[in-house]
C-alpha positions as a LaTeX table, in Angstrom:
\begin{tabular}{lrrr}
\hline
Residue & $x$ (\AA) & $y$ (\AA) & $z$ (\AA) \\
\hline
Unk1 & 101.51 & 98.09 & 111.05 \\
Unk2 & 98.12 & 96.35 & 110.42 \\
Unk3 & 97.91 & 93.20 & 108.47 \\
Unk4 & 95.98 & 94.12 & 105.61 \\
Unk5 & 96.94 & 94.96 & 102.50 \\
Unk6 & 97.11 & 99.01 & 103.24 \\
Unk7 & 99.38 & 98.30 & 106.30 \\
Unk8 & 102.26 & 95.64 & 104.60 \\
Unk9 & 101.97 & 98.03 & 101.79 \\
Unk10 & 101.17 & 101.69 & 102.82 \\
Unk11 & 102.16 & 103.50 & 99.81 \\
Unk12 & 100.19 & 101.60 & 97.32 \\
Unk13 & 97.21 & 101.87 & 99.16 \\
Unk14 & 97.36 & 105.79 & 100.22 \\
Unk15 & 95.54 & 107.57 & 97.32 \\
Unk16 & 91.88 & 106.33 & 98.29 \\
Unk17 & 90.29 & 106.66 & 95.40 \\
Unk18 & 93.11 & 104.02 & 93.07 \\
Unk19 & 95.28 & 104.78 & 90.27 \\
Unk20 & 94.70 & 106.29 & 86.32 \\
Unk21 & 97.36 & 105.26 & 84.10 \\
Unk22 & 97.62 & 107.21 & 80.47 \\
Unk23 & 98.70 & 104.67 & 77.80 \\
Unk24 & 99.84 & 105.75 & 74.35 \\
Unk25 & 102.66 & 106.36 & 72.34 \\
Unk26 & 104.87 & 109.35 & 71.74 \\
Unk27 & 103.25 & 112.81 & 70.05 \\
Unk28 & 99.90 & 111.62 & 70.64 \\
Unk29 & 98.99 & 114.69 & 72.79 \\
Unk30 & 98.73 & 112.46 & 76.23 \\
Unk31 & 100.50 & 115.15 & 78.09 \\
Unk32 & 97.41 & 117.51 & 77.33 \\
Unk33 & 95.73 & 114.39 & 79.00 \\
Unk34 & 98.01 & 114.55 & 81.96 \\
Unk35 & 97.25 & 118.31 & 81.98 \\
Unk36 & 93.50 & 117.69 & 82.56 \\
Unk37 & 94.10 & 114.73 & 84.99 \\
Unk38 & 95.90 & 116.75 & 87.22 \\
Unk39 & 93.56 & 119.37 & 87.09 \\
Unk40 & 91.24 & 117.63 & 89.14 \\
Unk41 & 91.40 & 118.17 & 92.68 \\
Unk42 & 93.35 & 115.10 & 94.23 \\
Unk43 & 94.92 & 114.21 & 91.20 \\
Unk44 & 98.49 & 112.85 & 91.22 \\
Unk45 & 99.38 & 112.03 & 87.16 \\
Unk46 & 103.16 & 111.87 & 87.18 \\
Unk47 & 105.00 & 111.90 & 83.46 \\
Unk48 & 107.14 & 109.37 & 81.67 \\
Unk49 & 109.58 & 107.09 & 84.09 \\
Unk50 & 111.21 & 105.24 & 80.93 \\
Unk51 & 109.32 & 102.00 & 81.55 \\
Unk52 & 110.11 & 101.03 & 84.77 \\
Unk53 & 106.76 & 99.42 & 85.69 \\
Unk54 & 107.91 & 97.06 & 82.94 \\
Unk55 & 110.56 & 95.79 & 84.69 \\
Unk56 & 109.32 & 95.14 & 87.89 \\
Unk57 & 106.00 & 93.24 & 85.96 \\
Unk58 & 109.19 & 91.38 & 84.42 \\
Unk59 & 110.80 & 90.41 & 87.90 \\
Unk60 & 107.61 & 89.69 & 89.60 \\
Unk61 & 106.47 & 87.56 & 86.34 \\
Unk62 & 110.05 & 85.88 & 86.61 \\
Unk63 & 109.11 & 84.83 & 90.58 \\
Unk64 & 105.43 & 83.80 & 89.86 \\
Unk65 & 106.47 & 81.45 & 86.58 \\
Unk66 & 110.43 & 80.76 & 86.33 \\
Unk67 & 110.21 & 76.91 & 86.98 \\
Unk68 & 112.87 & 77.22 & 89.97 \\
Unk69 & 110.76 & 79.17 & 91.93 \\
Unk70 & 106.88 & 77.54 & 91.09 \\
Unk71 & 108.31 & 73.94 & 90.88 \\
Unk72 & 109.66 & 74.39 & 94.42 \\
Unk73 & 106.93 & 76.49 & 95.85 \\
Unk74 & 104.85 & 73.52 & 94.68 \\
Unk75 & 106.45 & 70.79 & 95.96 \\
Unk76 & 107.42 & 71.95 & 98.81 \\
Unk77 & 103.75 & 71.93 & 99.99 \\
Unk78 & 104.00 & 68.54 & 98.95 \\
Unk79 & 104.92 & 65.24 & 101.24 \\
Unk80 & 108.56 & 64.16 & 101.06 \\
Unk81 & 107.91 & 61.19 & 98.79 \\
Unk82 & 105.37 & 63.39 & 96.13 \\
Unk83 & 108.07 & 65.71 & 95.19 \\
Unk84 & 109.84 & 65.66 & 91.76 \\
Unk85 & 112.66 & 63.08 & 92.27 \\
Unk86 & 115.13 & 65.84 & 91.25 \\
Unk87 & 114.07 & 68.21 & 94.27 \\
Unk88 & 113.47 & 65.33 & 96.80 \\
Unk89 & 117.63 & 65.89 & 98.18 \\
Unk90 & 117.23 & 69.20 & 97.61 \\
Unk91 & 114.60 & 71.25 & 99.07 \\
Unk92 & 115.25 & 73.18 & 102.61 \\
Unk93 & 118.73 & 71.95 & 101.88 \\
Unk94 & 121.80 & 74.76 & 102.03 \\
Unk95 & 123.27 & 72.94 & 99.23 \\
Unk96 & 120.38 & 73.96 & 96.94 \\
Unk97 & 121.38 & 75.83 & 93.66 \\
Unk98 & 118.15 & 77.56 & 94.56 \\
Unk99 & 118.42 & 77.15 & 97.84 \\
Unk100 & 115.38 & 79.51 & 99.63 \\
Unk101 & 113.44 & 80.28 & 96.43 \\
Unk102 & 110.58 & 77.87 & 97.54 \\
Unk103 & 109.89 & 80.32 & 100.42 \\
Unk104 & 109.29 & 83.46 & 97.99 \\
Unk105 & 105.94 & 84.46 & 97.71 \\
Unk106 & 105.39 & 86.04 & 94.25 \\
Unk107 & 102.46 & 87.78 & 95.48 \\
Unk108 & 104.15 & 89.62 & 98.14 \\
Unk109 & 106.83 & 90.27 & 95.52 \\
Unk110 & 104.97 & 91.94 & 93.41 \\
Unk111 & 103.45 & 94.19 & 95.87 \\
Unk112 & 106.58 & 95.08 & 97.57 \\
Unk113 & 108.02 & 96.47 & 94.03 \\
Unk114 & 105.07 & 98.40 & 93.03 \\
Unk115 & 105.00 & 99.63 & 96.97 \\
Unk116 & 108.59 & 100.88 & 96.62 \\
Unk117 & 107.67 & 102.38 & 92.80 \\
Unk118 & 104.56 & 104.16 & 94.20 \\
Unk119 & 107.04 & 105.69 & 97.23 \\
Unk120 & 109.45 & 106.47 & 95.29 \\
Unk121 & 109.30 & 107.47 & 91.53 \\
Unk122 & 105.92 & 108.29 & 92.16 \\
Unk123 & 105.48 & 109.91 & 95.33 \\
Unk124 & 102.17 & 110.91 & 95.27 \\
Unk125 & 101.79 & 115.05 & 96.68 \\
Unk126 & 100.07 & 115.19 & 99.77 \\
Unk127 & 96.59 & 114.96 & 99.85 \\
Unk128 & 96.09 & 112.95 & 96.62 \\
Unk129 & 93.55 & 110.80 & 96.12 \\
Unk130 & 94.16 & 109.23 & 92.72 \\
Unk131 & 97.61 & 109.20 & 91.57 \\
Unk132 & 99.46 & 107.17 & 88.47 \\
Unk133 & 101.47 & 108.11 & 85.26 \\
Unk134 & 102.05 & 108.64 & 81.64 \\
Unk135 & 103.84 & 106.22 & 79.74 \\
Unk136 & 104.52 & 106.22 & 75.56 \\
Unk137 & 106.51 & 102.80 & 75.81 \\
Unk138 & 104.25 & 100.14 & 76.74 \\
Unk139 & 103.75 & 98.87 & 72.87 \\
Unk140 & 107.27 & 98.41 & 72.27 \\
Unk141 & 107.15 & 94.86 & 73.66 \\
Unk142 & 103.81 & 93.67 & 71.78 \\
Unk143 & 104.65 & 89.88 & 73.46 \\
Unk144 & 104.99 & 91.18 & 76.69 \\
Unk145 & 102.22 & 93.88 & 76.70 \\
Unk146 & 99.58 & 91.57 & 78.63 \\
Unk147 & 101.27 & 90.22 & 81.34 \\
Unk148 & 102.50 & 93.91 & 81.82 \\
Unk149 & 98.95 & 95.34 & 81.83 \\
Unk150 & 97.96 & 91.92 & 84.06 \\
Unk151 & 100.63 & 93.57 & 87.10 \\
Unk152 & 99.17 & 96.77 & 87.14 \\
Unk153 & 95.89 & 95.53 & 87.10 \\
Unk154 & 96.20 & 93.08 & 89.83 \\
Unk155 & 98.41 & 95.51 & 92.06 \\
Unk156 & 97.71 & 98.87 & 92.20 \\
Unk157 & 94.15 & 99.32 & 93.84 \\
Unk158 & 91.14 & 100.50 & 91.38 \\
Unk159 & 93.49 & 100.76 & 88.71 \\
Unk160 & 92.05 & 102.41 & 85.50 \\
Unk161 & 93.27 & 102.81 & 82.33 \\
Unk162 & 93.29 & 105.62 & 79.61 \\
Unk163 & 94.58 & 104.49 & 75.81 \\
Unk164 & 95.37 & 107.51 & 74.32 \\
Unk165 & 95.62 & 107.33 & 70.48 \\
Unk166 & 96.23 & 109.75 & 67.27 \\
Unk167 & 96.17 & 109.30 & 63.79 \\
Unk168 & 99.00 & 107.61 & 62.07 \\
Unk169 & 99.63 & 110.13 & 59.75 \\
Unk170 & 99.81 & 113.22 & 62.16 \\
Unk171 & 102.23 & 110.75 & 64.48 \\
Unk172 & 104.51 & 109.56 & 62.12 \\
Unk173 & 105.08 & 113.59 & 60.46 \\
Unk174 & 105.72 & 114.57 & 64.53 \\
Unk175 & 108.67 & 114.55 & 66.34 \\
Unk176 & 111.30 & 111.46 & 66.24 \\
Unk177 & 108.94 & 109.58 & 63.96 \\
Unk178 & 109.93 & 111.61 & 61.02 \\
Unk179 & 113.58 & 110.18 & 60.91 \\
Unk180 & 112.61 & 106.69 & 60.90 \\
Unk181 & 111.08 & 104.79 & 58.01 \\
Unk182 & 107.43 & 105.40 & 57.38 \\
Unk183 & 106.16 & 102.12 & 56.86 \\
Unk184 & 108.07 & 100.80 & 60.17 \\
Unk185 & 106.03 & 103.58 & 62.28 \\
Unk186 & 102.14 & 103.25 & 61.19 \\
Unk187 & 102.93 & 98.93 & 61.71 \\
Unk188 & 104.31 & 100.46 & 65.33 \\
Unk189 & 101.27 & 102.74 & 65.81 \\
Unk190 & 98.63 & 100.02 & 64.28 \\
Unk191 & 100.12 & 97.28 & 66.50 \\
Unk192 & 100.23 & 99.60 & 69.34 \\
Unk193 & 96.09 & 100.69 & 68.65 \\
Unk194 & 95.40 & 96.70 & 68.21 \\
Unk195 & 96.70 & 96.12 & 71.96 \\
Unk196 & 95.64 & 98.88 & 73.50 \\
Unk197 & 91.65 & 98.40 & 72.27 \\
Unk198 & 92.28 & 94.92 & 72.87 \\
Unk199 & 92.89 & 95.36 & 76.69 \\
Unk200 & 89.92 & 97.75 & 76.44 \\
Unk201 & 87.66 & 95.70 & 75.22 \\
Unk202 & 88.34 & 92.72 & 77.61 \\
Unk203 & 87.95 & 95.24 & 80.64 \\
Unk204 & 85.40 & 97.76 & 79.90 \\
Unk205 & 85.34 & 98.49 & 83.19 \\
Unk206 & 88.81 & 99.54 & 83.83 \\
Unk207 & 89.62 & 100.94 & 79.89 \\
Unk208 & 88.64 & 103.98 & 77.87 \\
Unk209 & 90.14 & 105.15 & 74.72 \\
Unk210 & 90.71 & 108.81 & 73.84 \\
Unk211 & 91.31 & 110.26 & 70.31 \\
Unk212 & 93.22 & 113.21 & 70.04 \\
Unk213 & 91.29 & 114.07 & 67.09 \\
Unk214 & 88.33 & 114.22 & 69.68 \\
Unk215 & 90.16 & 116.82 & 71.55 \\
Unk216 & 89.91 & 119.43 & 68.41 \\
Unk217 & 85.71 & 119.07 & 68.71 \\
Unk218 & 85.80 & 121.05 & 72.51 \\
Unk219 & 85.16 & 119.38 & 76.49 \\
Unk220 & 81.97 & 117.32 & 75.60 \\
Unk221 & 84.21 & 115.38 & 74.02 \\
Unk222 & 85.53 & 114.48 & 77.78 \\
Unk223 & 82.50 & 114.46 & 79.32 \\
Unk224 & 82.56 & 110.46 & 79.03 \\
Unk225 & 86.21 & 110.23 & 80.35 \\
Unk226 & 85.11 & 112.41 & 83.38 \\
Unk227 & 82.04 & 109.92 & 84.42 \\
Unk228 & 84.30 & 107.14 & 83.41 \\
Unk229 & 86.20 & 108.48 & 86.38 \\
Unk230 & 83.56 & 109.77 & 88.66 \\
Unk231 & 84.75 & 113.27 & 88.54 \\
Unk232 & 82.41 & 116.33 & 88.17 \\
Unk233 & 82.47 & 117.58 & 84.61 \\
Unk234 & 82.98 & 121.37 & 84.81 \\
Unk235 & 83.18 & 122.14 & 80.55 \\
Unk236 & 84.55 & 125.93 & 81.38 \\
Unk237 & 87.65 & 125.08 & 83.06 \\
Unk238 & 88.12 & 121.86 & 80.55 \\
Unk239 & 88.12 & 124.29 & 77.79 \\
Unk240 & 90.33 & 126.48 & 78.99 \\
Unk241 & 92.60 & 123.83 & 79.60 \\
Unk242 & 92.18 & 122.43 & 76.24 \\
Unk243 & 93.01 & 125.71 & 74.80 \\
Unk244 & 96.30 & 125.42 & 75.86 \\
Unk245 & 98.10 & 124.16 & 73.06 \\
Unk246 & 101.35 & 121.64 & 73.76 \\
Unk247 & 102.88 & 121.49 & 69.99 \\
Unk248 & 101.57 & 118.36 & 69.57 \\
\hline
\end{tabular}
C-alpha cells in the first residue's frame, strides 16, 4: 500500500476519471438519466441505495464538529497548562468518558466510510472509469442538504453533480405523490428545486441541471450535459436511447 490517497483508500480512487451523482426527486425521469450515463463506455451509475451516503456525511459530520471530539483534538495539540480546565485531568487518561476520541482524525473518517460505500454498495464493474448513483432523497432533509452535498464533494475524487428536475404538476399527478396532499408536494418539489440550483449555482463547475421537459425536444438537448462531462456526443445512439420510454 502506497501512502497517498489512492493507496489508504483504493476503492474511492479506482474509477480514474471521478464520480457523477444524479440528484432529484422521485418520477422525475432520472432513471432515463441513469440509462444514458451508463451508456457511455466506462460508466458505472448505480440506482437508489435509500440514502445511505446521508448517513455516513452524518457520522463523519458528527466526528469533524461534535464538541467531544474537536474540543479534544484541539487541545490536545495544546501544552498541558492551555487546555480547557475541564480536559486538563482528562486527556490520554483511561478514565476519560471520551477516552481516545482526541486521536480520531475526521478526515480519515470520512474517507474510510465513503471507501467502504464505494466497495461495497457500489462496486464499480470492472473497467469503469466514472462510477456514482441515483438518489430521489437528498431534499428530504432541507437543513442538512449542504453539509451532505459538502461530503461528497470533498471525498469522492472529481465529483460532479447532475440535478435532475420536472415540473410540479406532472410530479405531483405521478406515482406516490398522488396520495399525499397537493399543496404538501409542489412546497417538497419547490424546496427541493431551490437547493438543488442553489448548490449549482455556487459550483458551476461541478453542477448542471436537467429538465425532463428538455428530454421531450430530442439529444441536442444533452449535448451540454455530454461536454459538461467530457464525453463524445454521438446524437444517434442518444436518441435511440431517449426513445425508450420508462412510464415516467
Amino acid at each position: 500500500m502506497t501512502d497517498g490517497p489512492a493507496g489508504r483508500y483504493p476503492a474511492l480512487h479506482a474509477p480514474s476519471q471521478g464520480y457523477v451523482f444524479i440528484i432529484t426527486y422521485g418520477r422525475s425521469g432520472s432513471t432515463l438519466t441513469q440509462s444514458l450515463l451508463n451508456a457511455i463506455p466506462g460508466y458505472c451509475i448505480r440506482g437508489e441505495n435509500g440514502n445511505l451516503t446521508a448517513l455516513l456525511a452524518r457520522a463523519a459530520d458528527r466526528v469533524q464538529h461534535h464538541p467531544m471530539f474537536a474540543q479534544r483534538r484541539a487541545d490536545a495539540a495544546l501544552p498541558p497548562e492551555k487546555r480547557r480546565p475541564y480536559l486538563r485531568p482528562l486527556l490520554g487518561q483511561p478514565f476519560d468518558p471520551w477516552a481516545g476520541a482526541e486521536a480520531v482524525d475526521p478526515q480519515a473518517f470520512r474517507l474510510a466510510l465513503m471507501d467502504a460505500f464505494v466497495a461495497q454498495v457500489l462496486r464499480p464493474d470492472p473497467g469503469c472509469r466514472v462510477c456514482g448513483f441515483k438518489e430521489i432523497r437528498f431534499h428530504e432533509d432541507p437543513e442538512f442538504f449542504p453539509v451532505h452535498m459538502a461530503v461528497l464533494r470533498d471525498s469522492f475524487p472529481q465529483a460532479r453533480f447532475l440535478f435532475q428536475t420536472r415540473g410540479h404538476d406532472a410530479v405531483a399527478r405521478s406515482g406516490w405523490w398522488a396520495d399525499q396532499p397537493r399543496d404538501q408536494v409542489l412546497a417538497d418539489l419547490a424546496r427541493a428545486d431551490a437547493l438543488f440550483r442553489g448548490f449549482a449555482a455556487a459550483h458551476p463547475d461541478r453542477s448542471r441541471i436537467i429538465a425532463y421537459e428538455g428530454l421531450a425536444h430530442g439529444p441536442d438537448y444533452l449535448r451540454h450535459i455530454f461536454d459538461f462531462l467530457g464525453e463524445p456526443f454521438d446524437p444517434d445512439a442518444v436518441a435511440a436511447l431517449l426513445a425508450r420510454q420508462l412510464g415516467h
